[in-house]
Amino acid sequence: MRWQPDAALDTLRLRAQVLARVRGFFADRGVLEVDTPLMCQATGTDPHLEALALELAPGDWRFLQTSPEFAMKRLLAAGSGPIYQLCKAFRRDESGQRHNPEFTMLEWYRPGFDDHQLMDEVAALIAVCLPAGDADIPRVCYRDLFRQSLGLDPFAASDDQLLTCARSHTDVAGMVLSRDDMLNLLMALVIEPQLQAPVFVVDFPASQAALAQIGRDAQGSPVARRFELFVAGMELANGYLELTDSAEQARRFTADNSLREAAGLPVRAADARLLAALEHGLPACAGVALGFDRLVMLAAGATHIREVLSFVADNA
């Protein structure tokens, strides 16, 4: 029976140092650390994320959070001001080199910030936490990455052109793929591995906005006001200029559930408490979620998430 920890003790000491740096960073900036429940009565509707459910009593179900986002936005609507949280999050069917079903997430929200100001702060945090960190992280448009790496415009290419491109890079025979599925596949397989130096990717297609506001890029195309930070070919953070419109949020929940139903996934009830908080008034803000375990991987020079966790899922 294996009982020993997966991570070396020196790596766990480094993990504790990075935790301390994160907390010191936010303390210096006057951002309040908060703690919200891991068990929730509602969960997200995103068709790409599956929550783990548990039964507290017969018929009384709860979901383990995939992110603390909904609860933190309720705090923001109540007047908390800038907040952050270091917490456990849980996602079903996520195991691998960079994934564990239980993982640590760093999430924070900045009232009064837009997405570009928040990128500045993310870069400042990275410079504090990584030995060779540099706060001057470039920003590149999603469209430009596809043009440079694949020779096509992800906004103008036809579905047939995207499918032909996807087929040239992986076997998609028998797969039913939406336009965004094809874009995500090409991003993950072709573009992300090339993003070795730290870079923010911005101006995603509006269809990939999730909980972000919609704007327009320099060409006039509708784009999501969101960003992703990549380091060493790995997604490290995902941030939004947050959606504050309760009616639009409800519409997106409904659209997500339509996609879930079409894919044969269980429909998830919209989080009525979040919608009520948005109706009350969420302050204009930007928010970001950062994979803390991945941050430690970068600090330690680790290549597998098991190297930075005390015990991974199959050894817990």
PDB file of C-alpha atoms in Angstrom:
ATOM      1  CA  MET A   1       0.000   0.000   0.000  1.00  0.00           C
ATOM      2  CA  ARG A   2       1.445   3.328  -1.074  1.00  0.00           C
ATOM      3  CA  TRP A   3       1.262   5.868   1.747  1.00  0.00           C
ATOM      4  CA  GLN A   4       4.097   8.301   1.071  1.00  0.00           C
ATOM      5  CA  PRO A   5       3.347  11.811  -0.246  1.00  0.00           C
ATOM      6  CA  ASP A   6       3.624  12.433  -3.962  1.00  0.00           C
ATOM      7  CA  ALA A   7       5.506  15.726  -3.641  1.00  0.00           C
ATOM      8  CA  ALA A   8       8.989  15.957  -2.177  1.00  0.00           C
ATOM      9  CA  LEU A   9       9.113  17.737   1.174  1.00  0.00           C
ATOM     10  CA  ASP A  10      11.365  20.452  -0.264  1.00  0.00           C
ATOM     11  CA  THR A  11       8.693  21.138  -2.890  1.00  0.00           C
ATOM     12  CA  LEU A  12       6.019  21.363  -0.204  1.00  0.00           C
ATOM     13  CA  ARG A  13       8.188  23.914   1.611  1.00  0.00           C
ATOM     14  CA  LEU A  14       8.429  25.893  -1.634  1.00  0.00           C
ATOM     15  CA  ARG A  15       4.641  25.638  -2.005  1.00  0.00           C
ATOM     16  CA  ALA A  16       4.239  27.178   1.451  1.00  0.00           C
ATOM     17  CA  GLN A  17       6.608  30.000   0.470  1.00  0.00           C
ATOM     18  CA  VAL A  18       4.565  30.769  -2.661  1.00  0.00           C
ATOM     19  CA  LEU A  19       1.379  30.773  -0.563  1.00  0.00           C
ATOM     20  CA  ALA A  20       2.976  33.303   1.771  1.00  0.00           C
ATOM     21  CA  ARG A  21       4.056  35.473  -1.170  1.00  0.00           C
ATOM     22  CA  VAL A  22       0.505  35.492  -2.542  1.00  0.00           C
ATOM     23  CA  ARG A  23      -0.998  36.474   0.793  1.00  0.00           C
ATOM     24  CA  GLY A  24       1.644  39.157   1.308  1.00  0.00           C
ATOM     25  CA  PHE A  25       1.016  40.534  -2.171  1.00  0.00           C
ATOM     26  CA  PHE A  26      -2.701  41.034  -1.527  1.00  0.00           C
ATOM     27  CA  ALA A  27      -2.202  42.275   2.027  1.00  0.00           C
ATOM     28  CA  ASP A  28       0.099  45.001   0.703  1.00  0.00           C
ATOM     29  CA  ARG A  29      -2.603  46.024  -1.790  1.00  0.00           C
ATOM     30  CA  GLY A  30      -5.475  46.043   0.676  1.00  0.00           C
ATOM     31  CA  VAL A  31      -7.347  43.131  -0.889  1.00  0.00           C
ATOM     32  CA  LEU A  32      -9.447  41.196   1.630  1.00  0.00           C
ATOM     33  CA  GLU A  33      -9.032  37.426   1.918  1.00  0.00           C
ATOM     34  CA  VAL A  34     -12.423  35.672   2.069  1.00  0.00           C
ATOM     35  CA  ASP A  35     -13.654  32.140   2.595  1.00  0.00           C
ATOM     36  CA  THR A  36     -16.831  30.789   0.986  1.00  0.00           C
ATOM     37  CA  PRO A  37     -18.504  27.335   1.149  1.00  0.00           C
ATOM     38  CA  LEU A  38     -17.119  24.483  -0.903  1.00  0.00           C
ATOM     39  CA  MET A  39     -20.564  22.844  -0.996  1.00  0.00           C
ATOM     40  CA  CYS A  40     -23.154  24.780  -2.988  1.00  0.00           C
ATOM     41  CA  GLN A  41     -26.830  24.344  -3.807  1.00  0.00           C
ATOM     42  CA  ALA A  42     -26.194  25.390  -7.421  1.00  0.00           C
ATOM     43  CA  THR A  43     -23.322  24.958  -9.823  1.00  0.00           C
ATOM     44  CA  GLY A  44     -22.220  26.421 -13.116  1.00  0.00           C
ATOM     45  CA  THR A  45     -23.913  25.647 -16.415  1.00  0.00           C
ATOM     46  CA  ASP A  46     -20.746  25.661 -18.536  1.00  0.00           C
ATOM     47  CA  PRO A  47     -21.025  22.565 -20.797  1.00  0.00           C
ATOM     48  CA  HIS A  48     -17.239  22.065 -20.581  1.00  0.00           C
ATOM     49  CA  LEU A  49     -17.187  21.721 -16.778  1.00  0.00           C
ATOM     50  CA  GLU A  50     -18.764  18.946 -14.721  1.00  0.00           C
ATOM     51  CA  ALA A  51     -19.224  19.354 -10.981  1.00  0.00           C
ATOM     52  CA  LEU A  52     -19.000  16.590  -8.396  1.00  0.00           C
ATOM     53  CA  ALA A  53     -22.230  16.077  -6.459  1.00  0.00           C
ATOM     54  CA  LEU A  54     -22.818  14.659  -2.978  1.00  0.00           C
ATOM     55  CA  GLU A  55     -25.958  13.760  -1.069  1.00  0.00           C
ATOM     56  CA  LEU A  56     -26.110  15.295   2.426  1.00  0.00           C
ATOM     57  CA  ALA A  57     -29.355  13.498   3.229  1.00  0.00           C
ATOM     58  CA  PRO A  58     -31.797  11.506   1.109  1.00  0.00           C
ATOM     59  CA  GLY A  59     -32.741  13.767  -1.783  1.00  0.00           C
ATOM     60  CA  ASP A  60     -30.685  16.712  -0.467  1.00  0.00           C
ATOM     61  CA  TRP A  61     -27.946  17.226  -3.035  1.00  0.00           C
ATOM     62  CA  ARG A  62     -25.051  19.661  -3.062  1.00  0.00           C
ATOM     63  CA  PHE A  63     -22.306  20.397  -5.569  1.00  0.00           C
ATOM     64  CA  LEU A  64     -18.623  20.773  -4.793  1.00  0.00           C
ATOM     65  CA  GLN A  65     -17.622  24.090  -6.302  1.00  0.00           C
ATOM     66  CA  THR A  66     -15.810  24.186  -9.634  1.00  0.00           C
ATOM     67  CA  SER A  67     -14.866  27.774  -8.717  1.00  0.00           C
ATOM     68  CA  PRO A  68     -15.789  30.194  -5.899  1.00  0.00           C
ATOM     69  CA  GLU A  69     -16.981  32.750  -8.484  1.00  0.00           C
ATOM     70  CA  PHE A  70     -20.711  32.825  -7.723  1.00  0.00           C
ATOM     71  CA  ALA A  71     -20.282  33.163  -3.953  1.00  0.00           C
ATOM     72  CA  MET A  72     -17.588  35.816  -4.327  1.00  0.00           C
ATOM     73  CA  LYS A  73     -19.814  37.868  -6.624  1.00  0.00           C
ATOM     74  CA  ARG A  74     -22.522  37.759  -3.954  1.00  0.00           C
ATOM     75  CA  LEU A  75     -19.986  39.250  -1.537  1.00  0.00           C
ATOM     76  CA  LEU A  76     -19.074  41.931  -4.066  1.00  0.00           C
ATOM     77  CA  ALA A  77     -22.752  42.826  -4.520  1.00  0.00           C
ATOM     78  CA  ALA A  78     -23.025  43.131  -0.724  1.00  0.00           C
ATOM     79  CA  GLY A  79     -20.230  45.740  -0.715  1.00  0.00           C
ATOM     80  CA  SER A  80     -17.136  43.704   0.190  1.00  0.00           C
ATOM     81  CA  GLY A  81     -14.762  45.748  -1.951  1.00  0.00           C
ATOM     82  CA  PRO A  82     -11.705  44.016  -3.492  1.00  0.00           C
ATOM     83  CA  ILE A  83     -11.464  40.358  -2.428  1.00  0.00           C
ATOM     84  CA  TYR A  84      -9.407  37.240  -3.061  1.00  0.00           C
ATOM     85  CA  GLN A  85      -9.634  33.598  -2.103  1.00  0.00           C
ATOM     86  CA  LEU A  86      -7.275  30.620  -2.021  1.00  0.00           C
ATOM     87  CA  CYS A  87      -9.464  27.528  -1.977  1.00  0.00           C
ATOM     88  CA  LYS A  88     -10.041  24.005  -3.146  1.00  0.00           C
ATOM     89  CA  ALA A  89     -12.076  23.487  -6.309  1.00  0.00           C
ATOM     90  CA  PHE A  90     -13.311  20.247  -7.814  1.00  0.00           C
ATOM     91  CA  ARG A  91     -13.959  19.132 -11.377  1.00  0.00           C
ATOM     92  CA  ARG A  92     -15.088  15.742 -12.584  1.00  0.00           C
ATOM     93  CA  ASP A  93     -13.085  13.827 -15.202  1.00  0.00           C
ATOM     94  CA  GLU A  94     -10.040  16.073 -14.898  1.00  0.00           C
ATOM     95  CA  SER A  95      -6.889  14.046 -14.284  1.00  0.00           C
ATOM     96  CA  GLY A  96      -3.572  14.213 -16.062  1.00  0.00           C
ATOM     97  CA  GLN A  97      -0.239  15.953 -16.293  1.00  0.00           C
ATOM     98  CA  ARG A  98      -1.714  19.354 -15.347  1.00  0.00           C
ATOM     99  CA  HIS A  99      -5.054  18.316 -13.828  1.00  0.00           C
ATOM    100  CA  ASN A 100      -6.241  16.771 -10.580  1.00  0.00           C
ATOM    101  CA  PRO A 101      -9.954  16.441  -9.721  1.00  0.00           C
ATOM    102  CA  GLU A 102      -9.250  18.399  -6.512  1.00  0.00           C
ATOM    103  CA  PHE A 103      -7.014  21.405  -6.973  1.00  0.00           C
ATOM    104  CA  THR A 104      -6.193  24.789  -5.460  1.00  0.00           C
ATOM    105  CA  MET A 105      -7.503  27.934  -7.096  1.00  0.00           C
ATOM    106  CA  LEU A 106      -6.555  31.543  -6.500  1.00  0.00           C
ATOM    107  CA  GLU A 107      -9.404  33.847  -7.500  1.00  0.00           C
ATOM    108  CA  TRP A 108      -9.726  37.587  -7.022  1.00  0.00           C
ATOM    109  CA  TYR A 109     -11.965  40.507  -7.981  1.00  0.00           C
ATOM    110  CA  ARG A 110     -11.148  44.171  -8.368  1.00  0.00           C
ATOM    111  CA  PRO A 111     -14.044  46.670  -8.346  1.00  0.00           C
ATOM    112  CA  GLY A 112     -13.175  49.641 -10.539  1.00  0.00           C
ATOM    113  CA  PHE A 113     -10.615  47.697 -12.605  1.00  0.00           C
ATOM    114  CA  ASP A 114     -11.040  46.787 -16.250  1.00  0.00           C
ATOM    115  CA  ASP A 115      -9.500  43.695 -17.825  1.00  0.00           C
ATOM    116  CA  HIS A 116      -6.307  45.544 -18.835  1.00  0.00           C
ATOM    117  CA  GLN A 117      -5.705  46.875 -15.318  1.00  0.00           C
ATOM    118  CA  LEU A 118      -6.223  43.379 -13.949  1.00  0.00           C
ATOM    119  CA  MET A 119      -3.686  41.968 -16.408  1.00  0.00           C
ATOM    120  CA  ASP A 120      -1.184  44.449 -14.988  1.00  0.00           C
ATOM    121  CA  GLU A 121      -1.875  43.110 -11.494  1.00  0.00           C
ATOM    122  CA  VAL A 122      -1.651  39.472 -12.587  1.00  0.00           C
ATOM    123  CA  ALA A 123       1.745  40.219 -14.134  1.00  0.00           C
ATOM    124  CA  ALA A 124       2.887  41.904 -10.902  1.00  0.00           C
ATOM    125  CA  LEU A 125       1.860  38.822  -8.898  1.00  0.00           C
ATOM    126  CA  ILE A 126       3.732  36.504 -11.270  1.00  0.00           C
ATOM    127  CA  ALA A 127       6.860  38.627 -10.869  1.00  0.00           C
ATOM    128  CA  VAL A 128       6.621  38.187  -7.088  1.00  0.00           C
ATOM    129  CA  CYS A 129       5.950  34.437  -7.152  1.00  0.00           C
ATOM    130  CA  LEU A 130       8.296  33.134  -9.833  1.00  0.00           C
ATOM    131  CA  PRO A 131      12.089  33.337  -9.540  1.00  0.00           C
ATOM    132  CA  ALA A 132      12.523  34.751 -13.051  1.00  0.00           C
ATOM    133  CA  GLY A 133       9.196  36.581 -13.072  1.00  0.00           C
ATOM    134  CA  ASP A 134       8.839  39.731 -15.152  1.00  0.00           C
ATOM    135  CA  ALA A 135       5.933  42.141 -14.763  1.00  0.00           C
ATOM    136  CA  ASP A 136       6.256  43.195 -18.416  1.00  0.00           C
ATOM    137  CA  ILE A 137       4.142  40.470 -20.063  1.00  0.00           C
ATOM    138  CA  PRO A 138       3.099  41.092 -23.686  1.00  0.00           C
ATOM    139  CA  ARG A 139      -0.481  40.834 -24.944  1.00  0.00           C
ATOM    140  CA  VAL A 140      -1.451  39.205 -28.216  1.00  0.00           C
ATOM    141  CA  CYS A 141      -4.826  38.944 -29.947  1.00  0.00           C
ATOM    142  CA  TYR A 142      -6.484  35.565 -30.416  1.00  0.00           C
ATOM    143  CA  ARG A 143      -6.993  36.381 -34.124  1.00  0.00           C
ATOM    144  CA  ASP A 144      -3.289  37.108 -34.629  1.00  0.00           C
ATOM    145  CA  LEU A 145      -2.241  33.804 -33.043  1.00  0.00           C
ATOM    146  CA  PHE A 146      -4.412  31.837 -35.479  1.00  0.00           C
ATOM    147  CA  ARG A 147      -3.148  33.837 -38.440  1.00  0.00           C
ATOM    148  CA  GLN A 148       0.497  33.313 -37.446  1.00  0.00           C
ATOM    149  CA  SER A 149       0.260  29.633 -36.483  1.00  0.00           C
ATOM    150  CA  LEU A 150      -2.418  28.290 -38.831  1.00  0.00           C
ATOM    151  CA  GLY A 151      -2.746  30.839 -41.613  1.00  0.00           C
ATOM    152  CA  LEU A 152      -6.453  31.419 -41.057  1.00  0.00           C
ATOM    153  CA  ASP A 153      -8.663  34.057 -39.477  1.00  0.00           C
ATOM    154  CA  PRO A 154     -10.756  32.404 -36.724  1.00  0.00           C
ATOM    155  CA  PHE A 155     -13.444  35.057 -37.130  1.00  0.00           C
ATOM    156  CA  ALA A 156     -13.743  34.872 -40.933  1.00  0.00           C
ATOM    157  CA  ALA A 157     -12.916  31.222 -41.724  1.00  0.00           C
ATOM    158  CA  SER A 158     -15.845  29.007 -42.672  1.00  0.00           C
ATOM    159  CA  ASP A 159     -16.771  25.948 -40.622  1.00  0.00           C
ATOM    160  CA  ASP A 160     -15.488  23.751 -43.462  1.00  0.00           C
ATOM    161  CA  GLN A 161     -12.133  25.545 -43.424  1.00  0.00           C
ATOM    162  CA  LEU A 162     -11.859  25.058 -39.658  1.00  0.00           C
ATOM    163  CA  LEU A 163     -12.766  21.378 -39.975  1.00  0.00           C
ATOM    164  CA  THR A 164     -10.155  20.863 -42.703  1.00  0.00           C
ATOM    165  CA  CYS A 165      -7.562  22.544 -40.492  1.00  0.00           C
ATOM    166  CA  ALA A 166      -8.582  20.458 -37.464  1.00  0.00           C
ATOM    167  CA  ARG A 167      -8.336  17.260 -39.528  1.00  0.00           C
ATOM    168  CA  SER A 168      -4.806  18.190 -40.566  1.00  0.00           C
ATOM    169  CA  HIS A 169      -3.707  18.287 -36.916  1.00  0.00           C
ATOM    170  CA  THR A 170      -5.675  15.478 -35.246  1.00  0.00           C
ATOM    171  CA  ASP A 171      -8.073  12.649 -35.932  1.00  0.00           C
ATOM    172  CA  VAL A 172     -11.582  14.071 -35.618  1.00  0.00           C
ATOM    173  CA  ALA A 173     -13.307  11.269 -37.498  1.00  0.00           C
ATOM    174  CA  GLY A 174     -16.692  10.530 -35.957  1.00  0.00           C
ATOM    175  CA  MET A 175     -16.555  13.561 -33.671  1.00  0.00           C
ATOM    176  CA  VAL A 176     -19.420  16.049 -33.717  1.00  0.00           C
ATOM    177  CA  LEU A 177     -17.730  19.422 -33.346  1.00  0.00           C
ATOM    178  CA  SER A 178     -19.194  22.887 -33.039  1.00  0.00           C
ATOM    179  CA  ARG A 179     -17.316  25.903 -34.362  1.00  0.00           C
ATOM    180  CA  ASP A 180     -16.004  26.675 -30.878  1.00  0.00           C
ATOM    181  CA  ASP A 181     -15.037  23.018 -30.386  1.00  0.00           C
ATOM    182  CA  MET A 182     -12.843  23.229 -33.490  1.00  0.00           C
ATOM    183  CA  LEU A 183     -11.305  26.523 -32.396  1.00  0.00           C
ATOM    184  CA  ASN A 184     -10.620  25.141 -28.902  1.00  0.00           C
ATOM    185  CA  LEU A 185      -9.058  22.011 -30.375  1.00  0.00           C
ATOM    186  CA  LEU A 186      -6.725  24.009 -32.613  1.00  0.00           C
ATOM    187  CA  MET A 187      -5.861  26.351 -29.771  1.00  0.00           C
ATOM    188  CA  ALA A 188      -5.004  23.476 -27.422  1.00  0.00           C
ATOM    189  CA  LEU A 189      -3.114  21.258 -29.865  1.00  0.00           C
ATOM    190  CA  VAL A 190      -1.309  23.742 -32.073  1.00  0.00           C
ATOM    191  CA  ILE A 191      -1.113  27.182 -30.527  1.00  0.00           C
ATOM    192  CA  GLU A 192      -0.800  26.689 -26.758  1.00  0.00           C
ATOM    193  CA  PRO A 193       2.374  24.536 -26.926  1.00  0.00           C
ATOM    194  CA  GLN A 194       4.070  27.415 -28.766  1.00  0.00           C
ATOM    195  CA  LEU A 195       3.322  29.902 -25.970  1.00  0.00           C
ATOM    196  CA  GLN A 196       6.426  29.228 -23.898  1.00  0.00           C
ATOM    197  CA  ALA A 197       7.302  32.771 -22.799  1.00  0.00           C
ATOM    198  CA  PRO A 198       4.626  34.422 -20.616  1.00  0.00           C
ATOM    199  CA  VAL A 199       1.899  36.002 -22.748  1.00  0.00           C
ATOM    200  CA  PHE A 200      -1.652  37.257 -22.297  1.00  0.00           C
ATOM    201  CA  VAL A 201      -4.065  36.190 -25.027  1.00  0.00           C
ATOM    202  CA  VAL A 202      -6.902  38.701 -25.501  1.00  0.00           C
ATOM    203  CA  ASP A 203      -9.903  39.355 -27.765  1.00  0.00           C
ATOM    204  CA  PHE A 204     -11.418  35.865 -27.795  1.00  0.00           C
ATOM    205  CA  PRO A 205     -14.485  35.277 -29.988  1.00  0.00           C
ATOM    206  CA  ALA A 206     -17.684  36.605 -28.397  1.00  0.00           C
ATOM    207  CA  SER A 207     -19.074  33.050 -28.397  1.00  0.00           C
ATOM    208  CA  GLN A 208     -16.395  32.195 -25.811  1.00  0.00           C
ATOM    209  CA  ALA A 209     -17.275  35.037 -23.442  1.00  0.00           C
ATOM    210  CA  ALA A 210     -18.541  32.773 -20.606  1.00  0.00           C
ATOM    211  CA  LEU A 211     -19.194  35.358 -17.843  1.00  0.00           C
ATOM    212  CA  ALA A 212     -17.336  38.242 -19.509  1.00  0.00           C
ATOM    213  CA  GLN A 213     -18.670  41.360 -21.172  1.00  0.00           C
ATOM    214  CA  ILE A 214     -18.650  41.731 -24.962  1.00  0.00           C
ATOM    215  CA  GLY A 215     -16.683  44.456 -26.740  1.00  0.00           C
ATOM    216  CA  ARG A 216     -15.243  45.012 -30.224  1.00  0.00           C
ATOM    217  CA  ASP A 217     -11.703  44.588 -31.508  1.00  0.00           C
ATOM    218  CA  ALA A 218      -9.755  46.869 -33.849  1.00  0.00           C
ATOM    219  CA  GLN A 219     -11.463  45.250 -36.866  1.00  0.00           C
ATOM    220  CA  GLY A 220     -14.911  45.845 -35.393  1.00  0.00           C
ATOM    221  CA  SER A 221     -15.594  42.181 -34.620  1.00  0.00           C
ATOM    222  CA  PRO A 222     -17.466  41.387 -31.393  1.00  0.00           C
ATOM    223  CA  VAL A 223     -15.006  39.898 -28.889  1.00  0.00           C
ATOM    224  CA  ALA A 224     -15.076  38.700 -25.305  1.00  0.00           C
ATOM    225  CA  ARG A 225     -13.527  41.069 -22.773  1.00  0.00           C
ATOM    226  CA  ARG A 226     -11.474  38.262 -21.291  1.00  0.00           C
ATOM    227  CA  PHE A 227      -7.852  37.171 -21.194  1.00  0.00           C
ATOM    228  CA  GLU A 228      -5.849  34.039 -20.580  1.00  0.00           C
ATOM    229  CA  LEU A 229      -2.267  33.945 -19.341  1.00  0.00           C
ATOM    230  CA  PHE A 230      -0.019  31.236 -20.771  1.00  0.00           C
ATOM    231  CA  VAL A 231       3.414  30.290 -19.445  1.00  0.00           C
ATOM    232  CA  ALA A 232       5.514  27.349 -20.659  1.00  0.00           C
ATOM    233  CA  GLY A 233       2.717  26.256 -22.989  1.00  0.00           C
ATOM    234  CA  MET A 234       0.279  26.026 -20.081  1.00  0.00           C
ATOM    235  CA  GLU A 235      -2.811  28.070 -19.272  1.00  0.00           C
ATOM    236  CA  LEU A 236      -2.195  29.677 -15.895  1.00  0.00           C
ATOM    237  CA  ALA A 237      -5.008  32.216 -15.478  1.00  0.00           C
ATOM    238  CA  ASN A 238      -8.356  33.173 -17.013  1.00  0.00           C
ATOM    239  CA  GLY A 239      -9.788  36.633 -16.380  1.00  0.00           C
ATOM    240  CA  TYR A 240     -12.853  38.673 -17.316  1.00  0.00           C
ATOM    241  CA  LEU A 241     -14.250  42.140 -17.387  1.00  0.00           C
ATOM    242  CA  GLU A 242     -17.180  40.790 -15.431  1.00  0.00           C
ATOM    243  CA  LEU A 243     -20.730  40.646 -16.705  1.00  0.00           C
ATOM    244  CA  THR A 244     -22.995  42.673 -14.391  1.00  0.00           C
ATOM    245  CA  ASP A 245     -26.335  42.409 -16.264  1.00  0.00           C
ATOM    246  CA  SER A 246     -28.625  39.883 -14.539  1.00  0.00           C
ATOM    247  CA  ALA A 247     -30.897  39.443 -17.588  1.00  0.00           C
ATOM    248  CA  GLU A 248     -27.926  38.717 -19.865  1.00  0.00           C
ATOM    249  CA  GLN A 249     -26.509  36.323 -17.265  1.00  0.00           C
ATOM    250  CA  ALA A 250     -29.834  34.450 -17.141  1.00  0.00           C
ATOM    251  CA  ARG A 251     -29.860  34.289 -20.948  1.00  0.00           C
ATOM    252  CA  ARG A 252     -26.366  32.775 -20.962  1.00  0.00           C
ATOM    253  CA  PHE A 253     -27.368  30.186 -18.359  1.00  0.00           C
ATOM    254  CA  THR A 254     -30.252  29.181 -20.632  1.00  0.00           C
ATOM    255  CA  ALA A 255     -27.989  29.038 -23.700  1.00  0.00           C
ATOM    256  CA  ASP A 256     -25.481  26.876 -21.810  1.00  0.00           C
ATOM    257  CA  ASN A 257     -28.219  24.466 -20.781  1.00  0.00           C
ATOM    258  CA  SER A 258     -29.363  24.164 -24.386  1.00  0.00           C
ATOM    259  CA  LEU A 259     -25.831  23.117 -25.299  1.00  0.00           C
ATOM    260  CA  ARG A 260     -25.723  20.704 -22.363  1.00  0.00           C
ATOM    261  CA  GLU A 261     -29.005  19.120 -23.409  1.00  0.00           C
ATOM    262  CA  ALA A 262     -27.841  18.756 -27.018  1.00  0.00           C
ATOM    263  CA  ALA A 263     -24.657  17.051 -25.781  1.00  0.00           C
ATOM    264  CA  GLY A 264     -26.576  14.654 -23.536  1.00  0.00           C
ATOM    265  CA  LEU A 265     -25.347  16.323 -20.345  1.00  0.00           C
ATOM    266  CA  PRO A 266     -27.537  17.002 -17.319  1.00  0.00           C
ATOM    267  CA  VAL A 267     -29.228  20.391 -17.295  1.00  0.00           C
ATOM    268  CA  ARG A 268     -28.188  22.564 -14.327  1.00  0.00           C
ATOM    269  CA  ALA A 269     -30.540  24.978 -12.596  1.00  0.00           C
ATOM    270  CA  ALA A 270     -29.457  28.599 -12.812  1.00  0.00           C
ATOM    271  CA  ASP A 271     -28.024  29.954  -9.558  1.00  0.00           C
ATOM    272  CA  ALA A 272     -30.948  32.089  -8.381  1.00  0.00           C
ATOM    273  CA  ARG A 273     -28.877  33.677  -5.597  1.00  0.00           C
ATOM    274  CA  LEU A 274     -26.269  34.896  -8.069  1.00  0.00           C
ATOM    275  CA  LEU A 275     -28.963  36.338 -10.330  1.00  0.00           C
ATOM    276  CA  ALA A 276     -30.537  38.090  -7.338  1.00  0.00           C
ATOM    277  CA  ALA A 277     -27.137  39.547  -6.401  1.00  0.00           C
ATOM    278  CA  LEU A 278     -26.643  40.818  -9.958  1.00  0.00           C
ATOM    279  CA  GLU A 279     -30.137  42.299  -9.904  1.00  0.00           C
ATOM    280  CA  HIS A 280     -29.248  44.071  -6.645  1.00  0.00           C
ATOM    281  CA  GLY A 281     -26.128  45.430  -8.302  1.00  0.00           C
ATOM    282  CA  LEU A 282     -22.673  43.997  -8.925  1.00  0.00           C
ATOM    283  CA  PRO A 283     -20.081  46.791  -9.016  1.00  0.00           C
ATOM    284  CA  ALA A 284     -18.187  47.223 -12.270  1.00  0.00           C
ATOM    285  CA  CYS A 285     -15.186  44.957 -11.796  1.00  0.00           C
ATOM    286  CA  ALA A 286     -12.678  42.579 -13.305  1.00  0.00           C
ATOM    287  CA  GLY A 287     -11.944  39.121 -11.921  1.00  0.00           C
ATOM    288  CA  VAL A 288      -9.484  36.325 -12.553  1.00  0.00           C
ATOM    289  CA  ALA A 289      -8.967  32.685 -11.601  1.00  0.00           C
ATOM    290  CA  LEU A 290      -5.406  31.357 -11.423  1.00  0.00           C
ATOM    291  CA  GLY A 291      -4.358  27.731 -11.021  1.00  0.00           C
ATOM    292  CA  PHE A 292      -2.230  27.828  -7.885  1.00  0.00           C
ATOM    293  CA  ASP A 293      -0.868  24.293  -8.326  1.00  0.00           C
ATOM    294  CA  ARG A 294       0.306  25.247 -11.811  1.00  0.00           C
ATOM    295  CA  LEU A 295       1.953  28.356 -10.399  1.00  0.00           C
ATOM    296  CA  VAL A 296       3.886  26.138  -7.984  1.00  0.00           C
ATOM    297  CA  MET A 297       4.792  23.828 -10.871  1.00  0.00           C
ATOM    298  CA  LEU A 298       6.429  26.795 -12.594  1.00  0.00           C
ATOM    299  CA  ALA A 299       8.192  27.905  -9.406  1.00  0.00           C
ATOM    300  CA  ALA A 300       9.519  24.374  -8.822  1.00  0.00           C
ATOM    301  CA  GLY A 301      10.329  23.550 -12.443  1.00  0.00           C
ATOM    302  CA  ALA A 302       7.933  20.592 -12.194  1.00  0.00           C
ATOM    303  CA  THR A 303       6.499  18.877 -15.262  1.00  0.00           C
ATOM    304  CA  HIS A 304       3.615  16.997 -13.579  1.00  0.00           C
ATOM    305  CA  ILE A 305       1.060  18.273 -11.092  1.00  0.00           C
ATOM    306  CA  ARG A 306       1.705  15.287  -8.791  1.00  0.00           C
ATOM    307  CA  GLU A 307       5.137  16.791  -8.063  1.00  0.00           C
ATOM    308  CA  VAL A 308       3.556  19.753  -6.228  1.00  0.00           C
ATOM    309  CA  LEU A 309       0.626  18.056  -4.426  1.00  0.00           C
ATOM    310  CA  SER A 310       0.941  16.242  -1.125  1.00  0.00           C
ATOM    311  CA  PHE A 311      -1.348  13.496  -2.390  1.00  0.00           C
ATOM    312  CA  VAL A 312      -2.942  13.228  -5.834  1.00  0.00           C
ATOM    313  CA  ALA A 313      -6.405  11.737  -6.374  1.00  0.00           C
ATOM    314  CA  ASP A 314      -5.271   8.109  -6.664  1.00  0.00           C
ATOM    315  CA  ASN A 315      -3.181   8.388  -3.479  1.00  0.00           C
ATOM    316  CA  ALA A 316      -5.643  10.295  -1.278  1.00  0.00           C
TER     317      ALA A 316
END
